[in-house]
CSV table of C-alpha atoms in Angstrom, one decimal:
chain,number,residue,atom,x,y,z
A,1,UNK,CA,5.0,9.6,35.1
A,2,UNK,CA,2.0,10.6,37.2
A,3,UNK,CA,1.2,8.5,40.3
A,4,UNK,CA,-1.7,6.1,40.3
A,5,UNK,CA,-5.1,7.8,40.6
A,6,UNK,CA,-8.4,6.7,41.8
A,7,UNK,CA,-10.5,5.7,38.7
A,8,UNK,CA,-14.0,4.6,38.3
A,9,UNK,CA,-14.7,2.6,35.1
A,10,UNK,CA,-18.4,2.3,34.3
A,11,UNK,CA,-19.6,-0.2,31.8
A,12,UNK,CA,-19.0,-3.9,31.1
A,13,UNK,CA,-15.9,-5.5,32.6
A,14,UNK,CA,-15.0,-8.6,30.6
A,15,UNK,CA,-13.5,-10.7,33.5
A,16,UNK,CA,-13.6,-13.7,31.2
A,17,UNK,CA,-15.1,-14.8,27.8
A,18,UNK,CA,-18.5,-15.2,29.4
A,19,UNK,CA,-18.1,-13.5,32.8
A,20,UNK,CA,-19.1,-9.9,32.8
A,21,UNK,CA,-19.2,-7.5,35.8
A,22,UNK,CA,-20.7,-4.1,36.0
A,23,UNK,CA,-17.8,-1.6,36.4
A,24,UNK,CA,-14.7,-1.5,38.5
A,25,UNK,CA,-12.6,0.9,40.6
A,26,UNK,CA,-8.8,1.5,40.7
A,27,UNK,CA,-7.5,2.4,44.2
A,28,UNK,CA,-3.8,2.5,45.0
A,29,UNK,CA,-2.9,0.9,41.6
A,30,UNK,CA,-5.1,-2.1,42.1
A,31,UNK,CA,-8.5,-3.3,40.9
A,32,UNK,CA,-11.5,-3.4,43.3
A,33,UNK,CA,-15.2,-4.0,42.7
A,34,UNK,CA,-16.0,-2.4,46.0
A,35,UNK,CA,-16.6,1.4,45.7
A,36,UNK,CA,-14.3,3.4,48.0
A,37,UNK,CA,-15.7,6.0,50.4
A,38,UNK,CA,-15.1,9.6,51.2
A,39,UNK,CA,-12.7,11.7,49.3
A,40,UNK,CA,-11.4,8.8,47.1
A,41,UNK,CA,-14.8,8.3,45.7
A,42,UNK,CA,-15.5,12.0,45.3
A,43,UNK,CA,-12.2,12.7,43.6
A,44,UNK,CA,-12.3,9.7,41.3
A,45,UNK,CA,-12.0,10.1,37.5
A,46,UNK,CA,-14.9,8.4,35.8
A,47,UNK,CA,-14.6,6.8,32.3
A,48,UNK,CA,-17.2,4.7,30.6
A,49,UNK,CA,-16.3,1.8,28.3
A,50,UNK,CA,-15.7,-1.9,27.8
A,51,UNK,CA,-12.8,-3.2,30.0
A,52,UNK,CA,-10.4,-6.0,29.0
A,53,UNK,CA,-7.3,-7.3,30.8
A,54,UNK,CA,-4.1,-5.7,29.5
A,55,UNK,CA,-3.3,-7.4,26.2
A,56,UNK,CA,-0.6,-10.0,25.8
A,57,UNK,CA,2.1,-10.2,23.1
A,58,UNK,CA,3.5,-13.7,23.6
A,59,UNK,CA,6.1,-13.4,20.9
A,60,UNK,CA,8.0,-10.1,21.0
A,61,UNK,CA,11.6,-8.9,21.1
A,62,UNK,CA,12.4,-5.9,23.2
A,63,UNK,CA,15.9,-4.6,22.7
A,64,UNK,CA,16.4,-6.1,19.3
A,65,UNK,CA,16.3,-4.8,15.7
A,66,UNK,CA,17.3,-6.3,12.3
A,67,UNK,CA,21.0,-5.9,13.2
A,68,UNK,CA,21.0,-7.3,16.8
A,69,UNK,CA,20.9,-5.6,20.2
A,70,UNK,CA,19.9,-2.0,20.5
A,71,UNK,CA,20.6,0.7,23.1
A,72,UNK,CA,18.4,1.3,26.1
A,73,UNK,CA,16.7,4.4,24.6
A,74,UNK,CA,15.7,2.4,21.5
A,75,UNK,CA,14.5,-0.5,23.6
A,76,UNK,CA,12.4,1.9,25.7
A,77,UNK,CA,10.8,3.3,22.5
A,78,UNK,CA,9.9,-0.2,21.5
A,79,UNK,CA,8.3,-1.3,24.7
A,80,UNK,CA,6.4,2.1,25.0
A,81,UNK,CA,5.0,1.5,21.5
A,82,UNK,CA,3.7,-1.9,22.6
A,83,UNK,CA,2.3,-0.4,25.8
A,84,UNK,CA,0.5,2.4,24.0
A,85,UNK,CA,-1.2,-0.2,21.8
A,86,UNK,CA,-2.5,-1.9,24.9
A,87,UNK,CA,0.1,-4.7,25.3
A,88,UNK,CA,0.8,-4.8,29.0
A,89,UNK,CA,2.3,-8.3,29.3
A,90,UNK,CA,5.1,-9.4,26.9
A,91,UNK,CA,6.8,-12.8,26.6
A,92,UNK,CA,10.1,-11.7,25.1
A,93,UNK,CA,10.9,-14.6,22.7
A,94,UNK,CA,14.7,-14.1,22.7
A,95,UNK,CA,16.9,-11.0,22.9
A,96,UNK,CA,20.6,-10.3,23.2
A,97,UNK,CA,20.0,-7.1,25.1
A,98,UNK,CA,19.8,-6.7,28.9
A,99,UNK,CA,16.3,-5.5,29.7
A,100,UNK,CA,16.2,-6.1,33.4
A,101,UNK,CA,15.8,-2.3,33.9
A,102,UNK,CA,12.2,-2.7,32.7
A,103,UNK,CA,11.4,-4.5,35.9
A,104,UNK,CA,12.0,-1.3,37.9
A,105,UNK,CA,9.5,0.7,35.8
A,106,UNK,CA,6.0,0.9,37.1
A,107,UNK,CA,4.8,2.6,33.8
A,108,UNK,CA,5.9,-0.2,31.5
A,109,UNK,CA,4.5,-3.6,30.6
A,110,UNK,CA,5.5,-6.8,32.5
A,111,UNK,CA,8.3,-8.6,30.6
A,112,UNK,CA,8.7,-12.4,30.7
A,113,UNK,CA,12.0,-13.2,29.1
A,114,UNK,CA,13.2,-16.3,27.3
A,115,UNK,CA,16.9,-15.5,27.5
A,116,UNK,CA,18.7,-15.3,24.2
A,117,UNK,CA,17.9,-17.4,21.1
A,118,UNK,CA,19.8,-20.6,20.8
A,119,UNK,CA,20.7,-21.5,17.3
A,120,UNK,CA,22.8,-23.9,15.3
A,121,UNK,CA,26.1,-22.4,14.1
A,122,UNK,CA,25.6,-20.1,11.1
A,123,UNK,CA,21.9,-21.2,10.9
A,124,UNK,CA,20.2,-18.1,12.0
A,125,UNK,CA,20.2,-14.3,11.8
A,126,UNK,CA,23.6,-12.8,12.6
A,127,UNK,CA,24.0,-11.2,16.0
A,128,UNK,CA,20.8,-12.6,17.4
A,129,UNK,CA,21.6,-16.0,19.0
A,130,UNK,CA,24.0,-18.0,21.0
A,131,UNK,CA,25.3,-20.2,18.1
A,132,UNK,CA,26.3,-23.8,19.1
A,133,UNK,CA,26.5,-27.4,18.0
A,134,UNK,CA,24.2,-30.2,19.2
A,135,UNK,CA,26.5,-31.5,21.8
A,136,UNK,CA,26.3,-28.1,23.6
A,137,UNK,CA,22.6,-27.7,23.4
A,138,UNK,CA,21.5,-29.1,26.8
A,139,UNK,CA,24.2,-27.0,28.7
A,140,UNK,CA,23.3,-23.9,26.8
A,141,UNK,CA,19.6,-24.3,27.5
A,142,UNK,CA,20.4,-24.6,31.2
A,143,UNK,CA,22.5,-21.4,31.0
A,144,UNK,CA,19.7,-19.4,29.1
A,145,UNK,CA,17.1,-20.7,31.6
A,146,UNK,CA,19.1,-18.7,34.2
A,147,UNK,CA,18.9,-15.6,32.1
A,148,UNK,CA,15.2,-16.0,31.4
A,149,UNK,CA,12.0,-15.9,33.4
A,150,UNK,CA,10.8,-19.4,33.0
A,151,UNK,CA,11.3,-19.8,29.3
A,152,UNK,CA,14.0,-20.8,26.8
A,153,UNK,CA,13.9,-20.3,23.0
A,154,UNK,CA,15.6,-22.6,20.5
A,155,UNK,CA,15.7,-22.2,16.8
A,156,UNK,CA,14.2,-25.4,15.5
A,157,UNK,CA,14.7,-24.9,11.8
A,158,UNK,CA,16.3,-22.5,9.4
A,159,UNK,CA,17.5,-22.5,5.8
A,160,UNK,CA,20.3,-25.0,5.2
A,161,UNK,CA,22.3,-23.5,2.4
A,162,UNK,CA,23.9,-26.8,1.5
A,163,UNK,CA,20.4,-28.2,0.5
A,164,UNK,CA,18.8,-24.9,-0.4
A,165,UNK,CA,15.7,-25.3,1.8
A,166,UNK,CA,14.5,-25.1,5.4
A,167,UNK,CA,15.8,-28.0,7.5
A,168,UNK,CA,15.7,-29.1,11.1
A,169,UNK,CA,18.6,-27.8,13.2
A,170,UNK,CA,18.8,-30.4,16.0
A,171,UNK,CA,19.0,-34.2,16.1
A,172,UNK,CA,16.1,-35.7,18.1
A,173,UNK,CA,18.3,-36.9,20.9
A,174,UNK,CA,19.9,-33.5,21.4
A,175,UNK,CA,16.5,-31.8,21.5
A,176,UNK,CA,15.2,-34.3,24.0
A,177,UNK,CA,18.1,-33.9,26.3
A,178,UNK,CA,17.9,-30.1,26.0
A,179,UNK,CA,14.2,-30.0,26.8
A,180,UNK,CA,14.7,-32.3,29.8
A,181,UNK,CA,17.5,-30.0,31.0
A,182,UNK,CA,15.2,-26.9,30.7
A,183,UNK,CA,12.4,-28.6,32.6
A,184,UNK,CA,14.8,-29.7,35.3
A,185,UNK,CA,15.8,-26.0,35.6
A,186,UNK,CA,12.2,-25.0,36.0
A,187,UNK,CA,11.8,-23.5,32.5
A,188,UNK,CA,9.5,-24.2,29.6
A,189,UNK,CA,10.8,-24.4,26.1
A,190,UNK,CA,9.6,-22.9,22.8
A,191,UNK,CA,11.0,-23.2,19.3
A,192,UNK,CA,11.1,-21.2,16.2
A,193,UNK,CA,9.7,-23.5,13.5
A,194,UNK,CA,8.7,-22.5,10.0
A,195,UNK,CA,8.7,-25.8,8.3
A,196,UNK,CA,7.4,-29.3,8.8
A,197,UNK,CA,10.5,-31.5,9.4
A,198,UNK,CA,11.3,-30.6,13.0
A,199,UNK,CA,7.8,-30.7,14.5
A,200,UNK,CA,7.3,-34.3,15.4
A,201,UNK,CA,10.7,-34.7,17.0
A,202,UNK,CA,10.2,-31.6,19.1
A,203,UNK,CA,6.7,-32.5,20.3
A,204,UNK,CA,7.7,-36.1,21.2
A,205,UNK,CA,10.8,-34.7,23.0
A,206,UNK,CA,8.4,-32.7,25.3
A,207,UNK,CA,8.5,-29.2,23.9
A,208,UNK,CA,5.9,-26.8,25.5
A,209,UNK,CA,5.3,-24.3,22.6
A,210,UNK,CA,6.2,-23.7,19.0
A,211,UNK,CA,6.5,-20.3,17.4
A,212,UNK,CA,5.1,-19.6,13.9
A,213,UNK,CA,4.1,-23.3,13.4
A,214,UNK,CA,3.4,-22.6,9.8
A,215,UNK,CA,4.5,-26.1,8.9
A,216,UNK,CA,1.7,-27.9,10.8
A,217,UNK,CA,0.0,-30.5,8.7
A,218,UNK,CA,-2.9,-32.9,9.0
A,219,UNK,CA,-0.4,-35.4,10.4
A,220,UNK,CA,1.1,-33.2,13.1
A,221,UNK,CA,-2.0,-31.2,14.2
A,222,UNK,CA,-3.4,-34.2,16.1
A,223,UNK,CA,0.0,-34.8,17.7
A,224,UNK,CA,0.1,-31.2,19.0
A,225,UNK,CA,-3.4,-31.5,20.3
A,226,UNK,CA,-2.7,-34.8,22.0
A,227,UNK,CA,0.4,-33.4,23.8
A,228,UNK,CA,-1.1,-30.0,24.5
A,229,UNK,CA,1.6,-28.1,22.8
A,230,UNK,CA,0.7,-24.4,22.3
A,231,UNK,CA,1.4,-22.4,19.2
A,232,UNK,CA,2.0,-18.7,18.6
A,233,UNK,CA,1.3,-18.2,14.9
A,234,UNK,CA,2.6,-14.7,14.4
A,235,UNK,CA,0.5,-14.2,11.3
A,236,UNK,CA,1.7,-10.6,10.9
A,237,UNK,CA,5.2,-12.0,10.5
A,238,UNK,CA,4.1,-14.9,8.1
A,239,UNK,CA,2.6,-12.2,5.9
A,240,UNK,CA,6.2,-11.3,5.0
A,241,UNK,CA,7.0,-14.7,3.6
A,242,UNK,CA,6.1,-13.7,0.0
A,243,UNK,CA,8.7,-10.9,0.1
A,244,UNK,CA,11.3,-13.3,1.6
A,245,UNK,CA,10.5,-15.8,-1.1
A,246,UNK,CA,10.9,-13.3,-3.9
A,247,UNK,CA,14.3,-12.2,-2.6
A,248,UNK,CA,15.5,-15.8,-2.4
A,249,UNK,CA,14.0,-17.1,-5.7
A,250,UNK,CA,17.1,-16.9,-7.8
A,251,UNK,CA,19.7,-18.4,-5.3
A,252,UNK,CA,17.4,-20.8,-3.4
A,253,UNK,CA,14.4,-21.7,-5.6
A,254,UNK,CA,13.3,-24.7,-3.4
A,255,UNK,CA,13.4,-22.5,-0.3
A,256,UNK,CA,11.5,-19.7,-2.1
A,257,UNK,CA,8.8,-22.2,-3.2
A,258,UNK,CA,8.5,-23.6,0.3
A,259,UNK,CA,8.0,-20.2,1.9
A,260,UNK,CA,5.3,-19.3,-0.7
A,261,UNK,CA,3.5,-22.6,0.1
A,262,UNK,CA,3.6,-22.0,3.8
A,263,UNK,CA,2.3,-18.5,3.3
A,264,UNK,CA,-0.5,-19.6,1.0
A,265,UNK,CA,-1.9,-22.1,3.5
A,266,UNK,CA,-1.3,-20.0,6.7
A,267,UNK,CA,-5.0,-19.3,7.5
A,268,UNK,CA,-6.0,-22.9,6.9
A,269,UNK,CA,-3.2,-24.0,9.2
A,270,UNK,CA,-4.3,-21.8,12.0
A,271,UNK,CA,-8.0,-22.5,11.6
A,272,UNK,CA,-7.4,-26.3,11.6
A,273,UNK,CA,-5.2,-26.0,14.7
A,274,UNK,CA,-7.9,-24.1,16.5
A,275,UNK,CA,-10.5,-26.6,15.5
A,276,UNK,CA,-8.3,-29.5,16.8
A,277,UNK,CA,-8.1,-27.8,20.2
A,278,UNK,CA,-4.5,-26.7,20.1
A,279,UNK,CA,-3.9,-23.7,22.4
A,280,UNK,CA,-3.2,-20.6,20.4
A,281,UNK,CA,-1.8,-17.3,21.7
A,282,UNK,CA,-1.2,-13.9,20.1
A,283,UNK,CA,2.3,-12.9,19.2
A,284,UNK,CA,3.6,-10.3,16.7
A,285,UNK,CA,7.3,-11.1,16.4
A,286,UNK,CA,8.0,-7.4,16.7
A,287,UNK,CA,11.6,-6.4,17.1
A,288,UNK,CA,13.5,-8.0,14.2
A,289,UNK,CA,12.1,-6.6,11.0
A,290,UNK,CA,8.6,-5.7,12.3
A,291,UNK,CA,7.6,-2.6,14.3
A,292,UNK,CA,6.2,-2.8,17.8
A,293,UNK,CA,2.6,-2.1,18.6
A,294,UNK,CA,1.0,-4.6,16.3
A,295,UNK,CA,-1.1,-6.6,18.8
A,296,UNK,CA,-4.5,-5.5,17.4
A,297,UNK,CA,-3.4,-6.4,13.9
A,298,UNK,CA,-2.5,-10.0,15.1
A,299,UNK,CA,-5.8,-10.4,16.8
A,300,UNK,CA,-7.6,-9.3,13.6
A,301,UNK,CA,-5.4,-11.8,11.7
A,302,UNK,CA,-6.6,-14.7,13.9
A,303,UNK,CA,-10.2,-13.7,13.2
A,304,UNK,CA,-9.4,-13.6,9.5
A,305,UNK,CA,-7.9,-17.1,9.8
A,306,UNK,CA,-11.3,-18.4,11.1
A,307,UNK,CA,-11.1,-18.1,14.9
A,308,UNK,CA,-14.3,-16.7,16.5
A,309,UNK,CA,-13.7,-13.2,17.9
A,310,UNK,CA,-14.0,-14.4,21.5
A,311,UNK,CA,-11.3,-17.0,20.9
A,312,UNK,CA,-9.0,-14.5,19.2
A,313,UNK,CA,-9.5,-12.1,22.1
A,314,UNK,CA,-8.8,-14.9,24.6
A,315,UNK,CA,-5.6,-15.6,22.8
A,316,UNK,CA,-4.5,-12.1,23.7
A,317,UNK,CA,-6.1,-11.7,27.2
A,318,UNK,CA,-7.7,-14.3,29.5
A,319,UNK,CA,-6.1,-17.5,28.2
A,320,UNK,CA,-2.8,-15.9,27.5
A,321,UNK,CA,-2.5,-14.4,31.0
A,322,UNK,CA,-3.4,-17.7,32.6
A,323,UNK,CA,-0.8,-19.5,30.4
A,324,UNK,CA,1.9,-17.1,31.5
A,325,UNK,CA,0.8,-17.1,35.2
A,326,UNK,CA,-0.5,-13.5,35.5
A,327,UNK,CA,-3.7,-12.2,36.9
A,328,UNK,CA,-6.5,-10.6,34.9
A,329,UNK,CA,-9.4,-8.5,36.1
A,330,UNK,CA,-9.6,-9.9,39.6
A,331,UNK,CA,-10.1,-8.2,43.0
A,332,UNK,CA,-6.8,-6.9,44.3
A,333,UNK,CA,-4.9,-7.6,41.1
A,334,UNK,CA,-2.6,-4.9,39.6
A,335,UNK,CA,-4.7,-2.5,37.6
A,336,UNK,CA,-3.4,-3.4,34.1
A,337,UNK,CA,-6.3,-3.1,31.6
A,338,UNK,CA,-7.5,-1.6,28.4
A,339,UNK,CA,-10.8,0.3,28.0
A,340,UNK,CA,-12.5,0.1,24.6
A,341,UNK,CA,-15.3,2.3,23.3
A,342,UNK,CA,-17.3,-0.7,22.0
A,343,UNK,CA,-17.6,-4.4,22.7
A,344,UNK,CA,-14.5,-6.1,21.3
A,345,UNK,CA,-16.3,-9.4,21.3
A,346,UNK,CA,-18.4,-8.0,18.5
A,347,UNK,CA,-15.6,-6.4,16.5
A,348,UNK,CA,-12.0,-7.0,17.5
A,349,UNK,CA,-10.9,-4.0,15.4
A,350,UNK,CA,-11.8,-1.7,18.3
A,351,UNK,CA,-8.6,-2.8,19.9
A,352,UNK,CA,-6.7,-0.7,17.4
A,353,UNK,CA,-7.9,2.5,19.1
A,354,UNK,CA,-8.1,2.0,22.9
A,355,UNK,CA,-10.0,4.6,24.8
A,356,UNK,CA,-7.6,4.1,27.8
A,357,UNK,CA,-4.6,2.1,28.6
A,358,UNK,CA,-4.0,1.7,32.3
A,359,UNK,CA,-0.7,0.3,33.8
A,360,UNK,CA,-0.6,-0.4,37.5
A,361,UNK,CA,-3.4,2.2,38.0
A,362,UNK,CA,-1.7,4.9,35.8
A,363,UNK,CA,-3.4,6.1,32.6
A,364,UNK,CA,-0.6,6.0,30.1
A,365,UNK,CA,-2.2,6.1,26.7
A,366,UNK,CA,-5.5,6.0,24.7
A,367,UNK,CA,-7.8,8.4,23.0
A,368,UNK,CA,-9.2,9.4,26.4
A,369,UNK,CA,-5.9,9.8,28.2
């Protein structure tokens, strides 16, 4: 990987949804709005375009495929696919693989880990999670908080084969104790939730975020808004519900019908959540059955659901970076950004073909790389 070079980007720099600056420079891997002098300025590579902070995938799984943990070479191909699509900050929402080696690579995205999934025994995908019973939940959350980077992921609901439908995995008191334990350890908690049943208990127990959140209703949307609980809808994943339902129809007809209903109302659910003021962030759920590099598709899905383009962009850039505690396009910040050929606030589809992807001052991908 080539060393960081001096870059001059001419054109609008989208520092925030409404704050636009005229051009930036990259010097020694960092952003500056003050032009350098001498040879640095003379030798700078100049590119013109619209600049966005590096995109965020707030629900991704590096080191995981449909069967469980993958080897390092496969994990590297995964995260490079995300990077080349413009994703430069990833919240890894659960992985059984050790990906600490990523932290030593200046050419790869920043990775914020949530440890390993925590699931009820035999109530999740095989080889993914630490599988336990409710009495062990608080202690296991504390353990996974040590493996993560300020996040823990629990599986809030899954199919209960005894009843033949989605059902909550944890009693309310166990969830409350576990969330309190995570907070005491300095970690935030998120939960996988497809259905309706677990949402009220988790929000009232103090959860910080819910993944998918396809079971939100007119009753629970105001509760999420009141408590400030974020959602990561993963609409590119919810698009697969029809296929899941078809495969389960004969053995689990109630589950199949439930999944179809959640799929049918997915856009209404996300639009209503946005209108209620619930924080929404972009996540693709790449890693299990989905390929990496889908961030532009998910932004487009949020627009299709009814979010204004600027809100969908913010869910993958300005707001998402602030939520995870990372800088954007600020003086002295690491030069992690994407250059687009046109204004992405007008048409988010331009994200699918970035002109340049720059990681810590290195041009790593894009049509103009």
